[in-house]
Amino acid sequence: MAEFVEQIEPLKQAALSAIGEADSLRALDRLRSEYLGPKGKLTALLKQLGRLDKAQRPEAGRRINQAKQALQEAFARRKEELELKESLPKEPIDFTLPGRRRPLGRFHPLTLVTEDIVRSFRKLGFAVADGPEIEDDYHCFDALNTPADHPARDTQDTFYVETEPRLLLRTHTSSVQIRVMKRQAPPVRVIVPGRVYRRDNPDATHNPTFHQVEGLYVDRGVTVGDLKGTVEAVFRDLMGPATRIRFRPHYFSYTEPSFEIDFSNSVTRRMGREWLEIAGCGMVHPQVFENVGYDPEEWTGWAFGFGIERIAMIRYGISDIRLFYQNDLRFLNQF
Ligand code: DAH
């Protein structure tokens, strides 16, 4: 047999021991082309097959292929070992160390309170309505029976937008009462959570934007008793069964009679107050029904509006309204 056939076995042995010693995937790759690549040593032997006598070729071919297969297996095995080795950390690691915490977002306290309010009213069959924050005089004031010389329309209180016709940022969610009643026929049972704007300087209890929830209930034969019962049920649901409320006569242009609602529980007492004013309400004024095309002889209703911040402050014992808007994580992380 030709001389080169004698080279197969030593070549294979040399390759196997080199593979065993290869200490990185890169070194192993280099070895692979050194032996099995197009210009590799084993490939070179394979190319010489043609020079053999026909009779010798099958035996020589078989030996070369055996060697080739042995090398391929050795390469594959070593590759697995090296991959495992290279995937392990270079430095020793303490697997008992605690993992890194991903900071988890949370809901803003005003969102939490709003959702609870909505849930309470939903139980009583109220739907949630929505309206624009950029409003016009008509929906925010005129249709609510607030005459042009009413102090609530003073530019001291209202942010106006420089448009023609003039628009404004709604000063209360009551504007949505008008939009809802213009859009649908009675009966109506909606609440409207939303943001409102007033020209106030920020202090512990004021901010130029804050949030309200409006409520509107219109049907036949609705009474102040319904109003009081509903408000009481919702506040007890929200603030605990020991919560008490009381109605004081007041004036709003869109309700008659009108009331302010005071609220009392252990938190208000801890804040040093028996009663805290929490909302305005009343029976919808017949003129408002006229304005939206409801027959005031047939339909009766009540409405209320309260401040969400106020409720959140009482609920969580927060003493400064500005904390809600500063996005200070030390504050937000507490909810
Ligand atoms: N809009 C009033 C405010 O912002 C609150 C209010 C009072 C709403 C009486 C009403 C209502 O719906 O009937 O202070």
XYZ file of C-alpha atoms and ligand atoms in Angstrom:
349
model
C 0.000 0.000 0.000
C 1.205 3.447 -0.820
C 3.174 5.379 1.669
C 0.482 7.951 2.290
C -1.885 5.333 3.661
C 0.644 4.789 6.411
C 0.244 8.487 7.308
C -3.437 8.201 8.126
C -3.134 6.684 11.556
C -0.367 9.008 12.880
C -2.239 12.018 11.473
C -5.405 10.928 13.236
C -3.560 10.408 16.527
C -1.913 13.817 16.275
C -5.281 15.424 15.527
C -7.020 13.650 18.412
C -4.462 14.756 20.937
C -4.516 18.330 19.588
C -8.314 18.324 19.879
C -8.050 17.104 23.453
C -5.698 19.964 24.232
C -7.618 22.716 22.426
C -8.541 25.158 25.189
C -10.970 27.447 23.401
C -13.655 27.294 20.746
C -11.485 29.474 18.523
C -8.508 27.136 18.840
C -10.799 24.219 18.068
C -12.076 25.963 14.938
C -8.534 26.540 13.768
C -7.764 22.838 14.289
C -10.830 21.846 12.367
C -9.676 23.718 9.288
C -6.125 22.515 9.821
C -7.315 18.906 9.452
C -10.712 18.869 7.791
C -10.844 22.179 5.891
C -10.480 22.384 2.067
C -6.744 22.731 2.524
C -6.600 20.484 5.573
C -4.157 17.683 6.165
C -6.720 14.891 6.027
C -8.352 16.444 2.985
C -4.957 16.425 1.297
C -4.713 12.669 1.868
C -8.168 12.206 0.451
C -7.091 14.020 -2.689
C -4.239 11.603 -3.224
C -6.636 8.644 -3.418
C -6.821 9.035 -7.200
C -3.165 8.248 -7.551
C -3.594 4.751 -6.060
C -4.089 1.542 -7.970
C -7.728 0.765 -8.482
C -7.393 -2.317 -6.294
C -6.053 -0.305 -3.354
C -8.494 2.542 -3.510
C -11.460 1.073 -1.596
C -9.392 0.033 1.389
C -7.518 3.348 1.484
C -10.759 5.285 1.111
C -12.371 3.362 3.912
C -9.481 4.139 6.257
C -9.481 7.819 5.470
C -13.197 8.072 6.004
C -12.934 6.242 9.305
C -10.288 8.686 10.416
C -12.394 11.589 9.236
C -15.412 10.344 11.146
C -13.344 9.814 14.284
C -12.085 13.389 14.045
C -15.560 14.819 13.453
C -16.849 13.030 16.532
C -13.902 14.231 18.581
C -14.464 17.805 17.357
C -18.159 17.645 18.290
C -17.442 16.273 21.761
C -14.748 18.843 22.482
C -16.957 21.606 21.181
C -19.653 20.721 23.688
C -17.131 20.687 26.515
C -15.670 24.027 25.530
C -19.078 25.638 25.072
C -20.027 24.609 28.568
C -16.717 25.847 29.915
C -16.979 29.205 28.134
C -20.521 29.770 29.329
C -19.448 29.539 32.945
C -18.462 32.772 34.686
C -14.736 33.510 34.725
C -14.855 34.858 38.271
C -16.229 32.873 41.178
C -19.830 33.856 41.851
C -21.863 33.769 45.042
C -25.134 32.245 43.903
C -26.690 32.902 47.314
C -26.605 36.700 46.850
C -30.101 38.240 46.544
C -31.149 39.122 42.981
C -31.543 42.650 41.627
C -34.998 44.052 42.224
C -36.841 45.527 39.268
C -38.685 48.600 40.466
C -42.394 48.013 39.977
C -44.713 50.855 38.973
C -47.794 51.576 41.049
C -51.014 53.487 40.745
C -51.161 57.117 41.805
C -53.220 57.609 44.978
C -55.687 59.784 43.041
C -56.174 56.955 40.560
C -56.767 54.500 43.394
C -59.374 56.724 45.019
C -61.064 57.491 41.691
C -61.317 53.805 40.879
C -62.844 53.076 44.279
C -65.389 55.863 43.814
C -66.297 54.562 40.370
C -66.632 51.017 41.730
C -68.970 52.187 44.497
C -71.247 54.014 42.084
C -71.201 51.181 39.582
C -72.700 48.937 42.275
C -75.634 51.340 42.370
C -76.060 51.264 38.597
C -74.242 54.456 37.594
C -72.363 54.646 34.292
C -69.182 56.676 33.750
C -69.390 59.652 31.369
C -66.666 61.883 30.004
C -66.357 65.371 28.554
C -63.720 67.806 27.275
C -61.388 69.713 29.604
C -61.312 72.606 27.127
C -64.866 73.891 27.289
C -66.954 76.867 26.275
C -68.911 79.388 28.351
C -72.142 77.722 27.394
C -71.506 74.269 28.871
C -69.444 75.466 31.832
C -71.688 78.388 32.866
C -74.654 79.570 30.754
C -76.464 76.260 30.489
C -75.865 75.744 34.218
C -77.865 78.864 34.873
C -74.773 80.826 35.918
C -75.402 84.372 34.712
C -72.637 86.339 33.000
C -72.070 88.548 36.062
C -71.761 85.616 38.453
C -68.506 85.677 40.467
C -67.664 82.133 39.298
C -67.202 83.602 35.829
C -64.715 86.178 36.993
C -61.410 85.867 35.152
C -59.906 85.541 38.618
C -61.285 82.016 38.714
C -61.193 80.832 35.127
C -58.353 80.123 32.710
C -59.376 81.323 29.270
C -57.898 80.095 26.014
C -57.085 82.722 23.394
C -59.350 81.432 20.669
C -62.206 82.885 18.662
C -64.809 82.047 19.874
C -63.368 82.149 23.349
C -62.785 78.801 25.084
C -61.818 78.025 28.667
C -60.465 75.265 30.866
C -63.458 73.817 32.705
C -63.661 74.989 36.303
C -65.823 72.046 37.317
C -67.096 68.755 35.922
C -70.657 70.115 36.022
C -70.212 71.073 32.349
C -70.485 67.366 31.524
C -73.997 67.272 33.037
C -75.099 69.477 30.162
C -73.298 67.415 27.546
C -74.790 64.163 28.849
C -78.362 65.499 29.018
C -78.101 67.061 25.543
C -76.909 63.734 24.207
C -79.412 61.371 25.779
C -83.034 61.279 26.867
C -83.893 60.679 30.535
C -83.558 58.672 32.727
C -79.890 59.438 33.434
C -77.577 57.879 35.982
C -73.938 58.902 35.449
C -70.818 59.902 37.297
C -68.041 61.943 35.719
C -64.550 61.766 37.171
C -62.187 64.312 35.651
C -59.657 67.104 35.892
C -60.656 70.719 36.449
C -58.766 74.035 36.419
C -58.972 77.211 38.506
C -56.843 80.298 38.822
C -55.709 79.588 42.370
C -52.244 79.964 43.802
C -50.921 76.643 45.059
C -50.886 76.174 48.818
C -51.520 73.260 51.180
C -55.197 73.062 50.169
C -55.276 74.626 46.656
C -53.818 73.800 43.288
C -54.622 75.285 39.857
C -55.622 71.842 38.634
C -57.388 69.223 40.682
C -59.979 66.487 40.196
C -63.686 66.161 40.753
C -66.371 63.560 40.491
C -69.714 64.776 39.242
C -72.881 62.768 39.760
C -76.204 63.178 37.970
C -79.403 61.252 38.489
C -82.553 62.110 36.538
C -85.797 60.162 36.626
C -89.441 60.616 37.616
C -90.097 61.390 41.270
C -86.479 61.696 42.438
C -86.104 63.237 45.923
C -83.530 64.762 48.273
C -83.911 61.522 50.238
C -82.511 59.599 47.239
C -79.620 62.033 47.087
C -78.796 61.717 50.753
C -79.151 57.946 50.776
C -76.911 57.550 47.739
C -74.173 59.866 48.984
C -74.258 58.225 52.406
C -74.039 54.692 50.966
C -71.093 55.600 48.754
C -69.135 57.402 51.458
C -69.633 54.547 53.899
C -68.449 52.149 51.250
C -65.397 54.329 50.604
C -64.466 55.567 54.054
C -65.849 52.959 56.432
C -69.238 52.193 58.013
C -68.726 54.659 60.879
C -68.727 57.568 58.406
C -71.396 60.221 58.969
C -72.513 62.932 56.574
C -74.690 65.998 56.974
C -76.300 68.424 54.538
C -76.093 72.198 55.040
C -78.168 74.616 52.930
C -76.085 76.388 50.300
C -76.406 78.109 46.930
C -75.537 76.799 43.465
C -77.104 78.303 40.379
C -77.880 74.922 38.847
C -79.610 73.307 41.833
C -82.595 74.246 43.968
C -82.507 73.512 46.822
C -78.711 73.312 47.128
C -76.561 71.870 49.893
C -73.025 71.438 50.984
C -72.133 68.012 52.281
C -70.061 67.679 55.433
C -68.342 64.522 56.346
C -67.121 63.085 59.650
C -65.174 60.015 60.696
C -62.230 59.064 62.892
C -59.755 60.649 60.470
C -61.452 64.050 60.412
C -61.453 63.953 64.209
C -57.778 63.087 64.243
C -57.258 66.071 61.949
C -58.903 68.079 64.724
C -62.203 68.590 62.869
C -65.558 67.046 63.616
C -66.941 68.006 60.190
C -65.139 68.564 56.905
C -66.828 70.048 53.873
C -66.565 67.549 51.064
C -69.072 68.221 48.271
C -71.777 70.393 46.790
C -75.100 69.038 45.652
C -78.783 69.697 45.153
C -81.906 69.059 43.129
C -81.383 69.956 39.462
C -82.798 73.415 38.767
C -85.864 73.405 36.443
C -84.130 76.011 34.277
C -81.244 73.576 33.645
C -83.753 70.968 32.473
C -85.298 73.599 30.176
C -81.834 74.408 28.805
C -81.184 70.816 27.743
C -84.721 70.149 26.491
C -85.991 68.005 29.387
C -89.538 68.723 30.584
C -89.167 69.933 34.213
C -92.803 69.001 34.881
C -92.043 65.385 34.103
C -88.435 64.939 35.208
C -86.709 65.478 38.527
C -83.125 64.859 39.487
C -80.196 65.511 41.710
C -76.556 66.299 41.094
C -73.424 66.554 43.170
C -69.757 67.356 42.713
C -66.904 66.590 45.045
C -63.153 66.925 45.062
C -61.161 63.735 44.694
C -58.038 65.195 46.313
C -60.031 66.060 49.410
C -61.229 62.495 49.764
C -57.751 61.076 49.140
C -56.289 63.452 51.742
C -58.778 62.304 54.358
C -58.430 58.682 53.416
C -54.635 58.589 53.597
C -54.064 61.392 56.116
C -52.244 63.666 53.623
C -51.870 67.252 54.790
C -50.628 69.022 51.628
C -52.435 68.780 48.277
C -49.261 69.658 46.348
C -47.781 66.250 47.200
C -50.116 64.726 44.620
C -48.446 66.561 41.743
C -44.755 66.526 42.625
C -44.064 62.950 41.487
C -41.795 62.401 44.463
C -41.179 58.657 44.661
C -40.845 58.803 48.445
C -44.507 59.879 48.457
C -45.764 57.728 45.594
C -44.148 54.531 46.877
C -46.370 54.625 49.946
C -49.535 53.658 48.074
N -69.626 72.400 40.611
C -69.522 72.583 42.036
C -68.117 73.000 42.397
O -67.243 72.860 41.580
C -69.876 71.340 42.772
C -71.338 71.004 42.575
C -72.301 71.554 43.356
C -71.711 70.128 41.585
C -73.641 71.250 43.218
C -73.058 69.805 41.408
C -74.001 70.374 42.244
O -73.466 68.958 40.501
O -75.286 70.053 42.079
O -67.887 73.454 43.475
